[in-house]
mmCIF file of C-alpha atoms and ligand atoms in Angstrom:
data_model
loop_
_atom_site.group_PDB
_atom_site.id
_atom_site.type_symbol
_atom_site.label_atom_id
_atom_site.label_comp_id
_atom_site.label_asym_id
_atom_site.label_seq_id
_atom_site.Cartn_x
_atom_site.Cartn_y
_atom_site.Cartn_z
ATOM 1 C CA UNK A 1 32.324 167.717 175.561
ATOM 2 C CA UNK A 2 32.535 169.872 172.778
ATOM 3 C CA UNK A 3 35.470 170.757 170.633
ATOM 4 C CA UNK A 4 36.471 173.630 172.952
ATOM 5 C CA UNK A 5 35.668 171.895 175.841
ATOM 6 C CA UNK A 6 38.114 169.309 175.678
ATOM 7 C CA UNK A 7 40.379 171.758 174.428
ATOM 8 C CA UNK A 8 40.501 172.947 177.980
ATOM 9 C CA UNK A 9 40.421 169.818 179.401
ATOM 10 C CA UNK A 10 43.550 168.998 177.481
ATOM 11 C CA UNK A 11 45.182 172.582 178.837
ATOM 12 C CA UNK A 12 44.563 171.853 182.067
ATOM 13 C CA UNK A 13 46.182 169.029 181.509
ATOM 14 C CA UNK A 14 49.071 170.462 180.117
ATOM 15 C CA UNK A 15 49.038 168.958 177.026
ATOM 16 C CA UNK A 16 49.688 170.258 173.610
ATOM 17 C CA UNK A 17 46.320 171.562 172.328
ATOM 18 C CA UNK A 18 46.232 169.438 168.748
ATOM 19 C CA UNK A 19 45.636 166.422 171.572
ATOM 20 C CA UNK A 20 42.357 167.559 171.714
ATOM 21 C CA UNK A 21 41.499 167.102 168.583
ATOM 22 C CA UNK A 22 43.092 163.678 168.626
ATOM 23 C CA UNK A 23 40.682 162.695 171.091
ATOM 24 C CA UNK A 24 37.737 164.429 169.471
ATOM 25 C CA UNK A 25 38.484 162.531 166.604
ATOM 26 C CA UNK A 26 38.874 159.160 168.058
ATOM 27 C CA UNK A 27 35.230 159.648 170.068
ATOM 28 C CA UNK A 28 33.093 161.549 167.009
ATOM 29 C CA UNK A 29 34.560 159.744 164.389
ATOM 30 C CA UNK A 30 36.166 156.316 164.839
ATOM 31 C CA UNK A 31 33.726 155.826 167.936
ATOM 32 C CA UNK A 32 36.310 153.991 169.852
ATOM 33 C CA UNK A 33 34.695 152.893 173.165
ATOM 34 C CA UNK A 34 38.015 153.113 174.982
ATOM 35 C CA UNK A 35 41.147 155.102 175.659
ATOM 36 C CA UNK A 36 43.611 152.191 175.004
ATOM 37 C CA UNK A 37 42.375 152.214 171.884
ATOM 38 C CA UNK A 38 43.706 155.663 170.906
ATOM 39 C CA UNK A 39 47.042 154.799 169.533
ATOM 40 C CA UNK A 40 48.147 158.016 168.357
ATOM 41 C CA UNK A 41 48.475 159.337 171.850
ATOM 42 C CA UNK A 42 51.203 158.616 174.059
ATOM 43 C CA UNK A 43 50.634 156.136 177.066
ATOM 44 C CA UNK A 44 51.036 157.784 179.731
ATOM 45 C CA UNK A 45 48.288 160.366 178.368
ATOM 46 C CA UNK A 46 45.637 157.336 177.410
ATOM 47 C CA UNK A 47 46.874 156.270 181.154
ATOM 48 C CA UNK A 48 45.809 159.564 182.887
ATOM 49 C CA UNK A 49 42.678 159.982 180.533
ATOM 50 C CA UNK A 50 41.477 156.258 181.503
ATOM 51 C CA UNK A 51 41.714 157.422 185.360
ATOM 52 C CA UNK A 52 40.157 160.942 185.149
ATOM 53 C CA UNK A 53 37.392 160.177 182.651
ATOM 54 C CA UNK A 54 34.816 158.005 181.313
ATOM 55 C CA UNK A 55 33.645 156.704 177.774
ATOM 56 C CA UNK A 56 29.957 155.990 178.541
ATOM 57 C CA UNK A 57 28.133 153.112 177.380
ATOM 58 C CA UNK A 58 24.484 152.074 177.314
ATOM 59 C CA UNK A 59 23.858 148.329 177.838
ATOM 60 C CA UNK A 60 21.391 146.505 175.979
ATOM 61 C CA UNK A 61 18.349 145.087 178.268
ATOM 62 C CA UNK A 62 16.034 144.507 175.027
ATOM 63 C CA UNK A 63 16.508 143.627 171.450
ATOM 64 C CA UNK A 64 12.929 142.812 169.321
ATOM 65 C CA UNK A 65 13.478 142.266 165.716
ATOM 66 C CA UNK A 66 10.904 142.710 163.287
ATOM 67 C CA UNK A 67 10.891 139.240 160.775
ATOM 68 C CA UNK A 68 8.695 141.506 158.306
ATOM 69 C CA UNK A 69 11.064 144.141 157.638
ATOM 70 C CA UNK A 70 14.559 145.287 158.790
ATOM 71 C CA UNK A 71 13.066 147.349 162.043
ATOM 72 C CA UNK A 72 14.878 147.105 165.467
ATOM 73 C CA UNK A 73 13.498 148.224 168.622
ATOM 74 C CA UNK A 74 15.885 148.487 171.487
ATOM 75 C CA UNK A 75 15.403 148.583 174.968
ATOM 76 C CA UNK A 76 18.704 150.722 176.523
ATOM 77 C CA UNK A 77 19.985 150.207 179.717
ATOM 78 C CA UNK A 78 21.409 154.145 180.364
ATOM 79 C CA UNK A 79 24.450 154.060 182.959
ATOM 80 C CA UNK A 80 22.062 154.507 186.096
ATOM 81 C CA UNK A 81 20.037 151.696 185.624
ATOM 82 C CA UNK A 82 16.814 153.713 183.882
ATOM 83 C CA UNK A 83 15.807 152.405 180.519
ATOM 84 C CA UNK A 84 14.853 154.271 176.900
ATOM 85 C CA UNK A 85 13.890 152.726 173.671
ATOM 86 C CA UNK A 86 15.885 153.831 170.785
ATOM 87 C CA UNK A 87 14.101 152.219 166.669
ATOM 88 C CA UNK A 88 15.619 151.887 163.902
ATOM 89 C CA UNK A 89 14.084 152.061 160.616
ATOM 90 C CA UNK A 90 15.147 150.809 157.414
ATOM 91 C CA UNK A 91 14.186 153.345 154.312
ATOM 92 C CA UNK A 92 14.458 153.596 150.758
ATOM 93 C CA UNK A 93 17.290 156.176 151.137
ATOM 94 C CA UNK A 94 19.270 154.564 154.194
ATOM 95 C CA UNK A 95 18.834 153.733 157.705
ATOM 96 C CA UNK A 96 16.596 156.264 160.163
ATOM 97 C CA UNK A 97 16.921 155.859 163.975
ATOM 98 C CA UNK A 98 14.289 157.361 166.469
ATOM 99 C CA UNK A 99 15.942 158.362 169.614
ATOM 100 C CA UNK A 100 14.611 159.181 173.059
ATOM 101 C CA UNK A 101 15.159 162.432 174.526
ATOM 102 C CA UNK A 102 13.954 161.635 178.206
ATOM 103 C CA UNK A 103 13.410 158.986 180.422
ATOM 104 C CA UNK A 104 9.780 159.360 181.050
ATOM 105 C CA UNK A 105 7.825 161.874 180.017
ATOM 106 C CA UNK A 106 5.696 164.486 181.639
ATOM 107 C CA UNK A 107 3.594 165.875 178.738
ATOM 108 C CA UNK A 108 0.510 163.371 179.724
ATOM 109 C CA UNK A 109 -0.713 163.003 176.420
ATOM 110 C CA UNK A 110 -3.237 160.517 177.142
ATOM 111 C CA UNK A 111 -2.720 158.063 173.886
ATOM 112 C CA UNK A 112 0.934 157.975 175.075
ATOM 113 C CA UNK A 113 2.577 155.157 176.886
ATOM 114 C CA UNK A 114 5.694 157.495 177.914
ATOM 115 C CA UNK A 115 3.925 159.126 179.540
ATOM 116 C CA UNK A 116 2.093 156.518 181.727
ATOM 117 C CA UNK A 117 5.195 155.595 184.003
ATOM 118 C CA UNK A 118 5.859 159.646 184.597
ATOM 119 C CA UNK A 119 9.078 161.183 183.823
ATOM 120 C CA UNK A 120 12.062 160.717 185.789
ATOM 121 C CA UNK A 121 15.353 162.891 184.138
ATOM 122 C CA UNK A 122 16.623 164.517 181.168
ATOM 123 C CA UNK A 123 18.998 162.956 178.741
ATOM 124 C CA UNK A 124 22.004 164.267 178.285
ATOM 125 C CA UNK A 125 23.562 164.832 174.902
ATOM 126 C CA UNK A 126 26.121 162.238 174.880
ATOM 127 C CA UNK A 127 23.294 159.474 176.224
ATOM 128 C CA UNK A 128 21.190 160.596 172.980
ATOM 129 C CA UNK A 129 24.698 160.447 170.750
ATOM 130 C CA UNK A 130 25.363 156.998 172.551
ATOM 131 C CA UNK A 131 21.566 155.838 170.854
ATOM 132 C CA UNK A 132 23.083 156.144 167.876
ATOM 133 C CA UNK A 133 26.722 154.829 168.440
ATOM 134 C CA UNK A 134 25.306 151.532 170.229
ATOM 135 C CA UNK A 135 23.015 151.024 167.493
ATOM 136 C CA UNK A 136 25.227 151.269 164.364
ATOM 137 C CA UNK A 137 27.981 149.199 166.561
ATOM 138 C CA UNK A 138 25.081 146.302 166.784
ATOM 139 C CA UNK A 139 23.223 146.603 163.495
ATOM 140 C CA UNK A 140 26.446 147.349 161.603
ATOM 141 C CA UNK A 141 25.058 149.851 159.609
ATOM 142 C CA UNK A 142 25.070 153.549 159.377
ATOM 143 C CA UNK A 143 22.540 155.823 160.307
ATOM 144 C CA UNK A 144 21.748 158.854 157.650
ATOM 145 C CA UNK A 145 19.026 160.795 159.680
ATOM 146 C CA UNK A 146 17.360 161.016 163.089
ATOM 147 C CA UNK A 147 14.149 161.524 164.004
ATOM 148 C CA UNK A 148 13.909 163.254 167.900
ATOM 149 C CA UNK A 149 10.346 161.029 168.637
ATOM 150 C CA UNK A 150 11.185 158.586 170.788
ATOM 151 C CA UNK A 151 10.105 159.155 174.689
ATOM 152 C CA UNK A 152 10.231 162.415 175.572
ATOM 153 C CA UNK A 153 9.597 165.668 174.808
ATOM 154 C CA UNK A 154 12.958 167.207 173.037
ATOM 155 C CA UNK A 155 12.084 170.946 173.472
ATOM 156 C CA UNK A 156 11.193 170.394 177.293
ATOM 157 C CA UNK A 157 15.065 169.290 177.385
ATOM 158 C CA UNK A 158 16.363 172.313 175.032
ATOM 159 C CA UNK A 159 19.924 172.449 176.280
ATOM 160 C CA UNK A 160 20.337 168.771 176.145
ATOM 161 C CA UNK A 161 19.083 168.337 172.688
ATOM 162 C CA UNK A 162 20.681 171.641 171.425
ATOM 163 C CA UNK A 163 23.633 170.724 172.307
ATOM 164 C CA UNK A 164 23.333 167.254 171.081
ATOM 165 C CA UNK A 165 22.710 168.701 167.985
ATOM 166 C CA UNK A 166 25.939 170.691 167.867
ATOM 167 C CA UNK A 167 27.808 168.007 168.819
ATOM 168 C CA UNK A 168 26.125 165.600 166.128
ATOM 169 C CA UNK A 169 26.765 168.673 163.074
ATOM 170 C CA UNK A 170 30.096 169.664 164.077
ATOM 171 C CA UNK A 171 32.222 170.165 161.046
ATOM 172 C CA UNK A 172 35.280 168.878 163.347
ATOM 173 C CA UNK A 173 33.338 165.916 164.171
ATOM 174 C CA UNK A 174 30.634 164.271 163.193
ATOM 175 C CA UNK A 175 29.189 166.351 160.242
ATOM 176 C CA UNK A 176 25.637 164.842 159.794
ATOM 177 C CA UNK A 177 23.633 167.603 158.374
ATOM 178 C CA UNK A 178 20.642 168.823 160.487
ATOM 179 C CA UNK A 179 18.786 168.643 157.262
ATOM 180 C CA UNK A 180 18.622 164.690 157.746
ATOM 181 C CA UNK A 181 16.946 165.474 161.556
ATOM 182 C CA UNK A 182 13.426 165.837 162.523
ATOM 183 C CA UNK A 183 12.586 167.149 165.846
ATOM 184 C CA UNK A 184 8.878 166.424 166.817
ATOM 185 C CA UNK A 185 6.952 168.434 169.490
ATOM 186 C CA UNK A 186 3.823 168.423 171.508
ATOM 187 C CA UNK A 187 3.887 172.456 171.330
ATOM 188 C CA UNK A 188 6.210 174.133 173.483
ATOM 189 C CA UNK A 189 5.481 177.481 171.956
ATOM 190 C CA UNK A 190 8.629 179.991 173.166
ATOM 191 C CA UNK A 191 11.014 176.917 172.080
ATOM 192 C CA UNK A 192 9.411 176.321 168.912
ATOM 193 C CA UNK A 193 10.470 180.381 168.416
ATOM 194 C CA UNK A 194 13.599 179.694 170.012
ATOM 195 C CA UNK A 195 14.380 176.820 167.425
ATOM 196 C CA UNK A 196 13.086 178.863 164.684
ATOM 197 C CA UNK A 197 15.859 181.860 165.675
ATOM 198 C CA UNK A 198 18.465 179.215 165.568
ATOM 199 C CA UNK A 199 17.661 178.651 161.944
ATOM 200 C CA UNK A 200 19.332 175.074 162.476
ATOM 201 C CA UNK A 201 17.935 173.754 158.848
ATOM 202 C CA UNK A 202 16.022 171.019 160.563
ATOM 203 C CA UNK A 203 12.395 169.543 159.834
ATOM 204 C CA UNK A 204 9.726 170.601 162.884
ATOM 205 C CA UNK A 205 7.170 168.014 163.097
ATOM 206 C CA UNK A 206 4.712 169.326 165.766
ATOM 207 C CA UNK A 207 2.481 166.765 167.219
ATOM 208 C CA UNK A 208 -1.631 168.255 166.436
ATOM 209 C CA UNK A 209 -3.818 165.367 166.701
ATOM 210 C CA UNK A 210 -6.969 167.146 167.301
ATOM 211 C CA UNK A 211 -7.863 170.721 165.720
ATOM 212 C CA UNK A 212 -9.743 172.835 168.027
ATOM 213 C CA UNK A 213 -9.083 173.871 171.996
ATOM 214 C CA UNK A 214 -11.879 172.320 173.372
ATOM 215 C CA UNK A 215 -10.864 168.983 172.096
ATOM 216 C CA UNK A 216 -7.400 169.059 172.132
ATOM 217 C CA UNK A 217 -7.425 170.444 176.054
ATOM 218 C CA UNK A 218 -8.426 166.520 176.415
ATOM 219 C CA UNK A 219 -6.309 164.767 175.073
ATOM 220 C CA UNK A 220 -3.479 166.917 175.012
ATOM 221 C CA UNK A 221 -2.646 169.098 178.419
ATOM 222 C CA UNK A 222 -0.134 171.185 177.103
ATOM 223 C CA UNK A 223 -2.778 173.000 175.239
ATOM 224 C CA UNK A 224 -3.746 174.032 178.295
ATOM 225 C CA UNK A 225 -0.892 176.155 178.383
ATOM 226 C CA UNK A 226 -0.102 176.689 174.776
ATOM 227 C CA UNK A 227 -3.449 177.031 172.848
ATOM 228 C CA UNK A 228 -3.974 176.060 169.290
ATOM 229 C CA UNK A 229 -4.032 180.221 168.006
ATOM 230 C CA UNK A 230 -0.151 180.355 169.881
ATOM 231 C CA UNK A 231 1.021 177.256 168.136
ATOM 232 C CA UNK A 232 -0.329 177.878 164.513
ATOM 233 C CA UNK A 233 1.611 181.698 165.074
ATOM 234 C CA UNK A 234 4.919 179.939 166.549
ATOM 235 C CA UNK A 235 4.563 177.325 163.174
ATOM 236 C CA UNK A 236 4.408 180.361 160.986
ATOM 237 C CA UNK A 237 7.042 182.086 162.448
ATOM 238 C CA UNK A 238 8.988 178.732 162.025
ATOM 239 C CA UNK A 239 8.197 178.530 158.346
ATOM 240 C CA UNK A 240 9.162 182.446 157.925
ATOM 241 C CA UNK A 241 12.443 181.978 159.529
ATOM 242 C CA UNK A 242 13.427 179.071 158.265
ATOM 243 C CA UNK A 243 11.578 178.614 154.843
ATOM 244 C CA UNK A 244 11.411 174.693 156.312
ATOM 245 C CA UNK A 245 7.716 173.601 156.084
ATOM 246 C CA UNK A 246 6.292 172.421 159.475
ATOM 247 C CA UNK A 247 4.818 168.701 159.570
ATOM 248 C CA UNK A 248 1.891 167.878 161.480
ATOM 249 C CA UNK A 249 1.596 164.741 162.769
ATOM 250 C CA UNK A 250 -2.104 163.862 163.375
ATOM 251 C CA UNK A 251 -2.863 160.116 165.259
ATOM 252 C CA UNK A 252 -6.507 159.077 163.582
ATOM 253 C CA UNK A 253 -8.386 158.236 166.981
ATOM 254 C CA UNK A 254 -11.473 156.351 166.223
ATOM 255 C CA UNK A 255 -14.658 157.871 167.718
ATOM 256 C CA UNK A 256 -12.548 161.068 168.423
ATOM 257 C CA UNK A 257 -10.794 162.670 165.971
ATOM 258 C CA UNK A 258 -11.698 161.781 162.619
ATOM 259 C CA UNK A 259 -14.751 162.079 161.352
ATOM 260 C CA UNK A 260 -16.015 164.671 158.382
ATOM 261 C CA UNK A 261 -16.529 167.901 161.055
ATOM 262 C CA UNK A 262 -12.785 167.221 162.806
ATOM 263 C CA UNK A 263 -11.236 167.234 158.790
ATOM 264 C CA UNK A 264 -12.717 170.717 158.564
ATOM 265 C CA UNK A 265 -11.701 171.751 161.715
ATOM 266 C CA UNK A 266 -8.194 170.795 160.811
ATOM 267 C CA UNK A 267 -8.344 172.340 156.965
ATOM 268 C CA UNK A 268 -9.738 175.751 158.502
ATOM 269 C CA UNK A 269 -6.429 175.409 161.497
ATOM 270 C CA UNK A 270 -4.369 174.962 158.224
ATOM 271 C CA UNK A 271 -5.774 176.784 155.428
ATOM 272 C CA UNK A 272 -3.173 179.474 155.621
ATOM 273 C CA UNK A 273 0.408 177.582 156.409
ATOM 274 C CA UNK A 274 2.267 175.539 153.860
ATOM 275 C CA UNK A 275 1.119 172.442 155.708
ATOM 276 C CA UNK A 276 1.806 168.755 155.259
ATOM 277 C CA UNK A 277 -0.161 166.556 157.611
ATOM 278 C CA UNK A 278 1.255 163.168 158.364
ATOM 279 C CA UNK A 279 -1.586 160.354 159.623
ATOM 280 C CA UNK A 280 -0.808 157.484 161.747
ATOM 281 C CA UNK A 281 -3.486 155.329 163.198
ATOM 282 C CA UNK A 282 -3.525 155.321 166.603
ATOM 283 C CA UNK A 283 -1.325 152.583 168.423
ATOM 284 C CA UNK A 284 -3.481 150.893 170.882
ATOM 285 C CA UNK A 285 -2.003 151.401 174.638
ATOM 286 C CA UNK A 286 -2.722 148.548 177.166
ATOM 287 C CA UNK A 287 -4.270 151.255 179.592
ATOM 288 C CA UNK A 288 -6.003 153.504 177.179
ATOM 289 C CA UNK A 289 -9.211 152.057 175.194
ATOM 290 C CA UNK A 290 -8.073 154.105 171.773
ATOM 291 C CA UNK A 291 -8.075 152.145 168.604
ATOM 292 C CA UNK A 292 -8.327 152.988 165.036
ATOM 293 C CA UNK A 293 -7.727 150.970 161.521
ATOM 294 C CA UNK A 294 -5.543 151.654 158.384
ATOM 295 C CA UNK A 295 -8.845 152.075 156.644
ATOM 296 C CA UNK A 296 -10.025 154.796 158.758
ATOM 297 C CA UNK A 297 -6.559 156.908 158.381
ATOM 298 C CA UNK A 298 -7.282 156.198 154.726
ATOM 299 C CA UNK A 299 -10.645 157.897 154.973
ATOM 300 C CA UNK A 300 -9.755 160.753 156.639
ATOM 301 C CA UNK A 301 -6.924 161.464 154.463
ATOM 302 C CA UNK A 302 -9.406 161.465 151.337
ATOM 303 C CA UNK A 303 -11.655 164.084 153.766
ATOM 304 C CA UNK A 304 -8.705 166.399 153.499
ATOM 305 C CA UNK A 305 -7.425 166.130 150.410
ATOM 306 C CA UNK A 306 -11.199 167.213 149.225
ATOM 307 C CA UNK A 307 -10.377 170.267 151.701
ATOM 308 C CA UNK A 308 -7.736 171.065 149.576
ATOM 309 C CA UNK A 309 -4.615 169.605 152.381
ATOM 310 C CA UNK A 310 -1.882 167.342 151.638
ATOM 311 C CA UNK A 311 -1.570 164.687 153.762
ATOM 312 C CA UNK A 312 -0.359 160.905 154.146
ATOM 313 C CA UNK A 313 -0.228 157.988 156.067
ATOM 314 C CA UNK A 314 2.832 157.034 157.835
ATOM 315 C CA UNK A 315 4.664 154.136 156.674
ATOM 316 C CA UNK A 316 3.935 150.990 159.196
ATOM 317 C CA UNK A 317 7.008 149.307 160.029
ATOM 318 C CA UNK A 318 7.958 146.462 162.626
ATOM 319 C CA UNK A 319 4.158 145.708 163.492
ATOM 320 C CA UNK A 320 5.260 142.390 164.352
ATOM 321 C CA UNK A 321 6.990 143.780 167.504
ATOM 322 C CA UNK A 322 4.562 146.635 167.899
ATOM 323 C CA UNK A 323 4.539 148.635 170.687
ATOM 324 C CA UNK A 324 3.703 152.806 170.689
ATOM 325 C CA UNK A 325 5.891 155.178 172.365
ATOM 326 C CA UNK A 326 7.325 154.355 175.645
ATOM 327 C CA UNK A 327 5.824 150.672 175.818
ATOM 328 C CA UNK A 328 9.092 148.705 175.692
ATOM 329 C CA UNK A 329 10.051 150.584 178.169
ATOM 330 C CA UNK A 330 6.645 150.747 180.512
ATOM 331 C CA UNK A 331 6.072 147.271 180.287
ATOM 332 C CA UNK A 332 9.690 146.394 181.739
ATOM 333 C CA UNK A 333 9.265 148.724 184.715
ATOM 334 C CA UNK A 334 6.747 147.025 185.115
ATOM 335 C CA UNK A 335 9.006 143.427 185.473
ATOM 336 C CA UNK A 336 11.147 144.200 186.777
HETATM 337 N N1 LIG B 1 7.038 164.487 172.629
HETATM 338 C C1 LIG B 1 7.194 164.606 171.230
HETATM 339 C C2 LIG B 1 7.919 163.447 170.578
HETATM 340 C C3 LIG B 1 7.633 162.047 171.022
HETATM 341 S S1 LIG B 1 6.185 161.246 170.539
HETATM 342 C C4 LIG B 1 5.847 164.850 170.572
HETATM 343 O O1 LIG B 1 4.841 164.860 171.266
HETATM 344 O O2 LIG B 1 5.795 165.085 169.363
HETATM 345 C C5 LIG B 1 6.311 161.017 168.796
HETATM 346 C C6 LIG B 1 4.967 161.021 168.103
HETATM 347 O O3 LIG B 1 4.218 159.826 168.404
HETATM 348 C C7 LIG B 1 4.080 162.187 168.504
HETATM 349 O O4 LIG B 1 3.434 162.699 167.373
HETATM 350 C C8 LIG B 1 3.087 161.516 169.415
HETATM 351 O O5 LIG B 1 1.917 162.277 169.564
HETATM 352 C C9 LIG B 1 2.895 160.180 168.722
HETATM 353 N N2 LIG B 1 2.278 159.137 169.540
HETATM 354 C C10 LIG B 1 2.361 158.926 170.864
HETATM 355 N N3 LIG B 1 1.613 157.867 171.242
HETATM 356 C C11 LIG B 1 1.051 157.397 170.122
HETATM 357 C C12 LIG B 1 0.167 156.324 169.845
HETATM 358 N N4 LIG B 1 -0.297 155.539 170.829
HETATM 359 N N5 LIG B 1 -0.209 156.128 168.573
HETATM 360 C C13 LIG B 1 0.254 156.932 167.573
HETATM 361 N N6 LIG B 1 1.077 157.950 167.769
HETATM 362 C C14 LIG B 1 1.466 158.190 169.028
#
């Protein structure tokens, strides 16, 4: 609930309304995980709240941690049994967690492992809060920015995540600034506008990975529906609302996406936005035969840095308990 929500909650109660607060507090701030534990409030009120409602909690079925550097990848339990992977990351300026935004994912991007097992539901907001709560609880650290990329596609769940993020900003509450969150997307073009009229301050990362229709239509159905010419406008119109530059993330496919021709393709998409591209070699997939080395990400970042376009390679961490998107997760369905 949000601030005004549970100020009606509480006034349906008939309770004074500075209660609500109270409670806000206790939830967005201390992070109790139950009423009892709310000591300002009288007993009888921690009494009635334990019986009409419910402090969710997600359960840990997996823990892998990384003995080359401080990653954790976590396999959730959520409260109806279905399972999301929530990472985090240790940086130079703090701790980063990757949250999932959906369980399952029906994008079928087909270098994807969310996508393999199909999607099932949404999140809701206080499941993707929980990620982070759960985590900091076990880790015993705090978290100083969030990166929307775990399984999922955040802008096919806009309420969810939009409210998520009010919840996570709220002066009242939890005040992390949106500045510190990244919100990555295959290309839902009318949300990617929607976003942009928001002005919410936060980075768009929009998933490219190849750089003209014909190609991309392969790998990547939702081009089907939202071709390269509608994205590129919907980034621009991003940048020119929000004066954030747009990241491109761009996953260096051996034999299909990175060779001399597919850097120019991706220069010429480019040569008019204030782009940064972000490489990552491909994570192998069990089903999919897609494979690529450091040294090849290397190479085609040189390409396109002679084209005149920044880019870099994404940081590898926790290769020791590697897995790519959704394959904690996929591989337990499996087990289980
Ligand atoms: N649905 C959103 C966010 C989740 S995926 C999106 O598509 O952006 C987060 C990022 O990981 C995306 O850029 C996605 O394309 C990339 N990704 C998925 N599978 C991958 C793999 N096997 N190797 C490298 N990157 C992958």
């Amino acid at each position: 609930m949000t601030l005004p929500e549970l100020q009606e909650a509480v006034r349906q109660m008939q309770e004074p309304g500075y209660r609500a607060k109270q409670i806000y507090q206790w939830l967005h701030i201390r992070k109790v995980q139950e009423f009892s534990e709310m000591t300002d409030l009288p007993a009888v009120l921690r009494t009635k709240l334990e019986s009409d409602f419910k402090i969710p909690r997600l359960k840990i079925a997996r823990k892998l941690s990384s003995q080359i550097d401080n990653t954790i990848k976590y396999l959730y339990q959520l409260p109806d049994g279905q399972h999301i992977e929530t990472v985090l990351m240790h940086y130079q300026h703090g701790w980063r967690l990757c949250i999932s935004t959906q369980v399952g994912c029906k994008m079928g991007c087909q270098f994807c492992a969310s996508t393999i097992a199909g999607y099932v539901r949404n999140l809701t907001a206080s499941e993707m809060l929980l990620q982070i709560d759960e985590t900091e609880r076990d880790a015993g650290v705090s978290v100083s920015g969030i990166v929307l990329m775990g399984i999922g596609e955040p802008l096919d769940n806009f309420d969810h995540v939009m409210r998520f993020l009010e919840l996570l900003s709220d002066p009242a509450g939890r005040q992390m600034s949106l500045r510190h969150v990244t919100i990555s997307t295959c290309g839902i073009v009318p949300r990617i506008r929607e976003l942009a009229d928001r002005k919410t301050g936060l980075t768009l990362a929009v998933s490219l990975h190849q750089a003209t229709n014909t190609q991309r239509n392969k790998i990547m159905p939702v081009n089907k529906r939202y071709p390269l010419e509608e994205l590129m406008c919907a980034c621009q119109y991003y940048f020119e609302k929000t004066g954030r530059r747009v990241t491109y993330e761009y996953a260096v496919i051996e034999h299909e996406n990175n060779n001399l021709a597919d850097a120019k393709a991706l220069a010429e998409l480019l040569k008019h936005q204030q782009a940064h591209v972000n490489l990552i070699p491909v994570n192998s997939v069990r089903e999919r035969n897609y494979h690529a080395t450091r040294q090849s990400a290397q190479k085609f970042m040189k390409y396109l840095e002679d084209l005149g376009i920044h880019a870099t390679i994404r940081r590898t961490l926790g290769s020791d308990i590697q897995a790519a998107c959704g394959q904690l997760r996929h591989e337990t369905e499996e087990h289980f």
